[in-house]
mmCIF file of C-alpha atoms and ligand atoms in Angstrom:
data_model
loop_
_atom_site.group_PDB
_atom_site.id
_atom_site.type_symbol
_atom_site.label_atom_id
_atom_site.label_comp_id
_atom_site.label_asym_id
_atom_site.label_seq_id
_atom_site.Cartn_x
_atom_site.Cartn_y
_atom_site.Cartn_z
ATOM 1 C CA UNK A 9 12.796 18.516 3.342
ATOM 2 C CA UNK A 10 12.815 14.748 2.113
ATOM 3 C CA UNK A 11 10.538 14.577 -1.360
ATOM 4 C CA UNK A 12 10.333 11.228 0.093
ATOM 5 C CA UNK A 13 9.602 10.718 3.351
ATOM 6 C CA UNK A 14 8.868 14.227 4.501
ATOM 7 C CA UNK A 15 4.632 14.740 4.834
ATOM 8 C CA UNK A 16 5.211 18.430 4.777
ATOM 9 C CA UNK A 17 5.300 18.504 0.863
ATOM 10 C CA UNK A 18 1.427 17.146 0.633
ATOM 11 C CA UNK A 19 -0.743 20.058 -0.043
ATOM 12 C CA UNK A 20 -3.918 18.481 1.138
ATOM 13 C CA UNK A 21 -7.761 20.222 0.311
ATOM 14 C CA UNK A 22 -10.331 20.809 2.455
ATOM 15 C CA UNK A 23 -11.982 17.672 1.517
ATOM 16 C CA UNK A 24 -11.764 14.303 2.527
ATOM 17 C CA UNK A 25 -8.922 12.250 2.556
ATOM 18 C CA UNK A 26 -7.812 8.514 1.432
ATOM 19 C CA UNK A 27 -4.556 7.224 2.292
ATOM 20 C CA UNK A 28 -3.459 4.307 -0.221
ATOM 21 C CA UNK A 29 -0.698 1.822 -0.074
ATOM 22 C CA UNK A 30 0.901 1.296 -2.833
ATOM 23 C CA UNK A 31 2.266 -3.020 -3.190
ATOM 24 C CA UNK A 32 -0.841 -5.117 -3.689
ATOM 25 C CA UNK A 33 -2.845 -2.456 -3.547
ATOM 26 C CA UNK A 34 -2.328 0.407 -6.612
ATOM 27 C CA UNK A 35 0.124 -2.273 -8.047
ATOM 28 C CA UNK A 36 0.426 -5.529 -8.204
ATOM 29 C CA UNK A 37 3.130 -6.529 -6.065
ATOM 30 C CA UNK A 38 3.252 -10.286 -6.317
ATOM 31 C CA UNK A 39 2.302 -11.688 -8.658
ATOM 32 C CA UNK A 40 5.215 -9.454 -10.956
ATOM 33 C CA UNK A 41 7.802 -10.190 -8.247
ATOM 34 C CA UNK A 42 6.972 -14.050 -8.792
ATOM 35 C CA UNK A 43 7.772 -13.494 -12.883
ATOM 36 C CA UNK A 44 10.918 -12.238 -12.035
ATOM 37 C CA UNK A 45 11.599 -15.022 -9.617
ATOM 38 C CA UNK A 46 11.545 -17.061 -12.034
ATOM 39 C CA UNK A 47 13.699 -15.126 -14.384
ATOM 40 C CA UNK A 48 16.049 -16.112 -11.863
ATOM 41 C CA UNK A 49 15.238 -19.777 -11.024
ATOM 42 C CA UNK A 50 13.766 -18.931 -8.111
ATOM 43 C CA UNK A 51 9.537 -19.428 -7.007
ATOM 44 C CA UNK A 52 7.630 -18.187 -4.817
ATOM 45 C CA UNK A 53 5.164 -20.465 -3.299
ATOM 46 C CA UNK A 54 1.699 -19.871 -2.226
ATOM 47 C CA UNK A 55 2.223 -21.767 1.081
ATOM 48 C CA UNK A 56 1.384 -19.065 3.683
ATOM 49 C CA UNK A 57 1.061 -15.243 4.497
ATOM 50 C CA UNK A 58 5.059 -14.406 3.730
ATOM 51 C CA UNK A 59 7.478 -13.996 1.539
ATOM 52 C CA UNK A 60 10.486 -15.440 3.520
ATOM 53 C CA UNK A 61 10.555 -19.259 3.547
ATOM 54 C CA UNK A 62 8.490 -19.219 0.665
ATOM 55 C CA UNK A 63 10.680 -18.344 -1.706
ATOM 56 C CA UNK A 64 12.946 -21.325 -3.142
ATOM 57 C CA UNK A 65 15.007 -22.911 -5.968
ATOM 58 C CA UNK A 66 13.244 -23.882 -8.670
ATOM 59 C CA UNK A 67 16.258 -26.279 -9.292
ATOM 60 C CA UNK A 68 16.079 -28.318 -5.678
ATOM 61 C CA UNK A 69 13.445 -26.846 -3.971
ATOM 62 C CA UNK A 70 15.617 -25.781 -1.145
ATOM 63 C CA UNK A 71 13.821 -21.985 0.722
ATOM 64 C CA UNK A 72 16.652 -19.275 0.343
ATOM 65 C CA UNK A 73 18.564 -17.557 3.054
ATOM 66 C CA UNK A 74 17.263 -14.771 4.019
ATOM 67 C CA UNK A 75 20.151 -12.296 3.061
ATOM 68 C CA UNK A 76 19.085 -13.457 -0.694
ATOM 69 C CA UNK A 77 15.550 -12.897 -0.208
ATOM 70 C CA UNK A 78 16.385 -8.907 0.801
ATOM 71 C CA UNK A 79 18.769 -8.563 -2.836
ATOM 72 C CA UNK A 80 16.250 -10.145 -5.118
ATOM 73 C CA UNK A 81 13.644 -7.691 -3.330
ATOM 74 C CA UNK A 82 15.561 -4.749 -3.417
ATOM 75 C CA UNK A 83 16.351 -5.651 -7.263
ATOM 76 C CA UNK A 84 12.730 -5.847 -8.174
ATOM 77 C CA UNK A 85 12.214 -2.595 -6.802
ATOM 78 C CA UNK A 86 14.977 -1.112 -8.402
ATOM 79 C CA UNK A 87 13.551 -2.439 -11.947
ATOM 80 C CA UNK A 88 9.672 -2.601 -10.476
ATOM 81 C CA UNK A 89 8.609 0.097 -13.808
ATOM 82 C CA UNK A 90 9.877 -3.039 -16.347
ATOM 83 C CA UNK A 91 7.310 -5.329 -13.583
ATOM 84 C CA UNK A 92 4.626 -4.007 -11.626
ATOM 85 C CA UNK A 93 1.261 -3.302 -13.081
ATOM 86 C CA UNK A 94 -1.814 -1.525 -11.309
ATOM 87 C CA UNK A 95 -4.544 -3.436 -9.542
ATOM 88 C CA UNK A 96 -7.765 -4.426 -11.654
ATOM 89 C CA UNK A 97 -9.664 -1.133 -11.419
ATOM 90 C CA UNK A 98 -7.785 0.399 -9.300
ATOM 91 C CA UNK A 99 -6.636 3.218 -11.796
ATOM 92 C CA UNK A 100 -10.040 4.280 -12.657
ATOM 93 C CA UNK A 101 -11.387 3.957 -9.043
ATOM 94 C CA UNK A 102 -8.977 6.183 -7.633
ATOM 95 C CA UNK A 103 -9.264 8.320 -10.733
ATOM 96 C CA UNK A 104 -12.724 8.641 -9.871
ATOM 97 C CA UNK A 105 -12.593 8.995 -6.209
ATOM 98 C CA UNK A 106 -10.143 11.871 -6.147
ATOM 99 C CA UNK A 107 -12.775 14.541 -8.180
ATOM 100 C CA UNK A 108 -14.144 14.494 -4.295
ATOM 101 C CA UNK A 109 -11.126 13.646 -2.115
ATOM 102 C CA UNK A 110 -7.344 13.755 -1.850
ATOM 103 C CA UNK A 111 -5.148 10.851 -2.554
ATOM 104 C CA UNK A 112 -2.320 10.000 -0.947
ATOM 105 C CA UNK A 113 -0.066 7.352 -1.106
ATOM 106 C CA UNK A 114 2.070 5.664 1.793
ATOM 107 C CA UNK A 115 4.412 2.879 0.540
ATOM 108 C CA UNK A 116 6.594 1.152 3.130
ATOM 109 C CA UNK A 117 8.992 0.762 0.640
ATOM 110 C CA UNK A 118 12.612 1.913 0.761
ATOM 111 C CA UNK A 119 12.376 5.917 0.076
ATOM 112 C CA UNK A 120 15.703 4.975 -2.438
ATOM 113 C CA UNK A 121 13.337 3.770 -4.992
ATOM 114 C CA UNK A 122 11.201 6.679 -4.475
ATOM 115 C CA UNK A 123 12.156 7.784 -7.580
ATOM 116 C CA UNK A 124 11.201 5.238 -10.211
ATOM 117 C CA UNK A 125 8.121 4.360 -8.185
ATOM 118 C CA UNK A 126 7.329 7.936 -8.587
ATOM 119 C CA UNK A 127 8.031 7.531 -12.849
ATOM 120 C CA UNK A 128 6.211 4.604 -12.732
ATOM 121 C CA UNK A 129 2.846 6.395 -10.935
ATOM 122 C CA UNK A 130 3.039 9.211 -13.429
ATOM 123 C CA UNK A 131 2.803 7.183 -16.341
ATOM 124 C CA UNK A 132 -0.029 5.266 -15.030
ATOM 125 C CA UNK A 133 -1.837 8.766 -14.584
ATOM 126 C CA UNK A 134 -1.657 8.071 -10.811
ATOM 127 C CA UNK A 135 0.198 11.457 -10.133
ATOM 128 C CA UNK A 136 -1.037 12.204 -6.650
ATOM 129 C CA UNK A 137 1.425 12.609 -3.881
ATOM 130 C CA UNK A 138 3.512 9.783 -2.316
ATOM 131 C CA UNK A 139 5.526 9.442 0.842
ATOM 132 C CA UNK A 140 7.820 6.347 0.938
ATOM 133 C CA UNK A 141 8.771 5.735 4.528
ATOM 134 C CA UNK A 142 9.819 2.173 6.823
ATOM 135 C CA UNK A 143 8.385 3.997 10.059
ATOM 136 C CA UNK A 144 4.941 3.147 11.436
ATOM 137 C CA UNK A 145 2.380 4.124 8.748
ATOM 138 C CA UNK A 146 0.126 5.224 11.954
ATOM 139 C CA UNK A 147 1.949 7.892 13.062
ATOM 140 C CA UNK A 148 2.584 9.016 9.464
ATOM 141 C CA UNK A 149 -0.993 9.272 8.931
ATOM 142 C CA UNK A 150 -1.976 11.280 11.936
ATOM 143 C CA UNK A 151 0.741 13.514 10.764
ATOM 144 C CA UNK A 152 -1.062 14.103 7.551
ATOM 145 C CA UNK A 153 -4.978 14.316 8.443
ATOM 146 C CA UNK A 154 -3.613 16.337 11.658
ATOM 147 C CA UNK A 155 -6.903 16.425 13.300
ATOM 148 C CA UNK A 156 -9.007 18.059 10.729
ATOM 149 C CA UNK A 157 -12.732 17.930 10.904
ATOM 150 C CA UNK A 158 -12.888 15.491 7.400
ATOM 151 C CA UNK A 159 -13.078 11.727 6.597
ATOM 152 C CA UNK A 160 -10.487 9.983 6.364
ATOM 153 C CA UNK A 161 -9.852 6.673 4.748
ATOM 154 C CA UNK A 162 -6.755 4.321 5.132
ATOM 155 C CA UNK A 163 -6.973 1.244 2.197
ATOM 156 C CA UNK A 164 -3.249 -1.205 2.485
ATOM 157 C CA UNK A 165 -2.648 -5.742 2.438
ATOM 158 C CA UNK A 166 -1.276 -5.378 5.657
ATOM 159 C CA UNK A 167 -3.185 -5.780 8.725
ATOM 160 C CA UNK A 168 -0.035 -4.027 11.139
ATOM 161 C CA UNK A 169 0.090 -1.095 9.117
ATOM 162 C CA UNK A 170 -4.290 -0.467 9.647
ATOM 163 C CA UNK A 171 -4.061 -1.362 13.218
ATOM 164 C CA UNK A 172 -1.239 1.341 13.534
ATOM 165 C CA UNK A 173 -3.420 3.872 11.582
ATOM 166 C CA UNK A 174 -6.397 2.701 13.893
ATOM 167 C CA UNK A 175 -4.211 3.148 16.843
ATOM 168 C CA UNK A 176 -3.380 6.695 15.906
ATOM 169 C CA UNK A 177 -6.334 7.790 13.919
ATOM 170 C CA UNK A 178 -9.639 6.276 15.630
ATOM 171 C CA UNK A 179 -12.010 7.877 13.052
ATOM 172 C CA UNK A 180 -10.408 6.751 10.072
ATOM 173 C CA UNK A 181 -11.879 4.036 7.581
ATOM 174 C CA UNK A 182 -9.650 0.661 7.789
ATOM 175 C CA UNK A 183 -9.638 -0.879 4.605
ATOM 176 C CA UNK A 184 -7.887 -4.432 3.690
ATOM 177 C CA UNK A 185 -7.571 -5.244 0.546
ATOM 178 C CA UNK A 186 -5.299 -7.396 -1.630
ATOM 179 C CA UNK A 187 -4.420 -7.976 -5.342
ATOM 180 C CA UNK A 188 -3.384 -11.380 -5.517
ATOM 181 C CA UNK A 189 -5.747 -13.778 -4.999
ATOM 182 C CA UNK A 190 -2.835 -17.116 -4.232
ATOM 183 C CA UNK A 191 -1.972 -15.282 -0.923
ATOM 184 C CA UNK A 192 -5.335 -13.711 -0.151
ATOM 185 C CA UNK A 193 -6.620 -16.927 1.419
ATOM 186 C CA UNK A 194 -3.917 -16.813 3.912
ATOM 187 C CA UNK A 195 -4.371 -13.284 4.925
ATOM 188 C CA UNK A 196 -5.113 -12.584 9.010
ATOM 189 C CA UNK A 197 -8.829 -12.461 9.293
ATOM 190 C CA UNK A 198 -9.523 -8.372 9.748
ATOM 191 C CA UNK A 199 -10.011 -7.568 13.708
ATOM 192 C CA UNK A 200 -11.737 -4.830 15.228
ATOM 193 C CA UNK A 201 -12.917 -2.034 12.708
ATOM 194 C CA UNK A 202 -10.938 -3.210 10.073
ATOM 195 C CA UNK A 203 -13.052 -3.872 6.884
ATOM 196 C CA UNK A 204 -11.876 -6.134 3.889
ATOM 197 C CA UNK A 205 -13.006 -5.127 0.854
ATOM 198 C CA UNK A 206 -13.001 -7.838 -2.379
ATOM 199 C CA UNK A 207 -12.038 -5.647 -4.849
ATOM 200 C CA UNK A 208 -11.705 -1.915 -5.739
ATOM 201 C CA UNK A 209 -15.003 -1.433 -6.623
ATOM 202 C CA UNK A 210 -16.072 -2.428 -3.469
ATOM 203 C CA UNK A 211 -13.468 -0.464 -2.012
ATOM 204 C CA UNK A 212 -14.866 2.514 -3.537
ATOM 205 C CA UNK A 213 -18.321 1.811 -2.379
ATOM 206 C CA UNK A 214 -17.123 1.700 1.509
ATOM 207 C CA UNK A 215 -14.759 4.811 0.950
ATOM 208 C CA UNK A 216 -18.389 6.609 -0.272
ATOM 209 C CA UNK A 217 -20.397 5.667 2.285
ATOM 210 C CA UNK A 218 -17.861 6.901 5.190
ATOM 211 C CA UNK A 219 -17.517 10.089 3.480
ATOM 212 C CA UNK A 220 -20.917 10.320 3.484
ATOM 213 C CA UNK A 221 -21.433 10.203 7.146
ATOM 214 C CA UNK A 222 -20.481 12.890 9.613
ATOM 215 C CA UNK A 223 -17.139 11.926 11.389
ATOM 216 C CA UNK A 224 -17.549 10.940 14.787
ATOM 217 C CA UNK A 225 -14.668 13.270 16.441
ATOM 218 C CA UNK A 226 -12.934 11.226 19.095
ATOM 219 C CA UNK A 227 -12.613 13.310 22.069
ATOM 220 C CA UNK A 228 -9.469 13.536 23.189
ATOM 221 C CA UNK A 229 -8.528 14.091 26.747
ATOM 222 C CA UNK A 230 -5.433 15.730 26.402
ATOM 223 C CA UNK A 231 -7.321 19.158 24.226
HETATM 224 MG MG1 LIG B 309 1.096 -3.417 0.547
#
């Protein structure tokens, strides 16, 4: 079994569940990645919802290729613990949310830097479990809930990864939500059931009030 990747080593309760991502979400993920851009000379500009093309010389201006792009990436996330910091509130919130529910994380980062991210998480006090995977966070989260009769809440930036968890989970709680407030006015407006949430503290009321309600099973044809 992967410590990584494999869902098999969460232990979940029987209580309700919140599935977190991790970059922009727990941690800040850009606005660190831009410092150490510009450790290297490099920028990255607020100039639309992407990192590629975005990301240029601070000597002529000129967007890097996007072979350089990947190797400064994977070298922030190979030093992210010297980098990344949490989220405003987000600590606390999650802190506070997990005396009633289990936390997981799901970071679509490469499960090679599983390792410090985990070192990094434990010295923040955020010691819950983590699963670093590139597949379809959907899939992964049906995998985990598996059906049960609980809430379930999915919070991540990204608006593929919560329509693949509302693909795959129909009951679950979308939450959008982003750190960063240079790139959050270029963010996809949130379709279908997807809520955005300003901040974590209003992430933490919309987590409350679906785990206050009953969930709405989703009958499904094929039981
Ligand atoms: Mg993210």
């Amino acid at each position: 079994m992967d410590v990584a990747t494999d869902v098999r080593q969460v232990r979940l309760g029987d209580r309700p569940l919140i599935v977190c991502d991790i970059d922009e979400v727990v941690l800040e993920f850009i606005s660190p990645f831009t410092a150490f851009l510009r450790s290297h000379s490099y920028d990255l500009l607020p100039r639309s919802f992407r990192l590629h093309g975005n990301i240029v010389s601070q000597h002529d201006g000129s967007e890097l290729e996007r072979a350089t792009v990947d190797s400064l990436e994977e070298a922030f996330f190979a030093s992210q613990d010297l980098w990344q910091k949490p989220a405003e509130e987000a600590v606390e919130t999650l802190q506070m949310l997990s005396t009633d529910a289990d936390i997981v994380f799901l970071t679509a980062m490469p499960p090679r830097h599983h390792g410090i991210r985990r070192k990094l998480l434990d010295q923040l006090d955020l010691s819950f479990d983590m699963i670093a995977t590139e597949e379809p966070k959907g899939p992964v989260v049906a995998r985990l809930h598996d059906r049960r009769d609980l809430p379930v809440a999915f919070i991540d930036d990204m608006q593929r990864n919560l329509l693949s968890v509302g693909e795959h989970v129909p009951e679950c709680l979308l939450v959008t939500m982003m750190a960063n407030p240079d790139f959050k006015p270029f963010a996809p407006a949130p379709t279908g059931s997807i809520v955005a949430a300003s901040g974590w503290g209003h992430a933490h009321e919309l987590v409350r009030a679906h785990f206050s309600v009953k969930p709405t099973r989703i009958a499904n044809p094929a039981a």
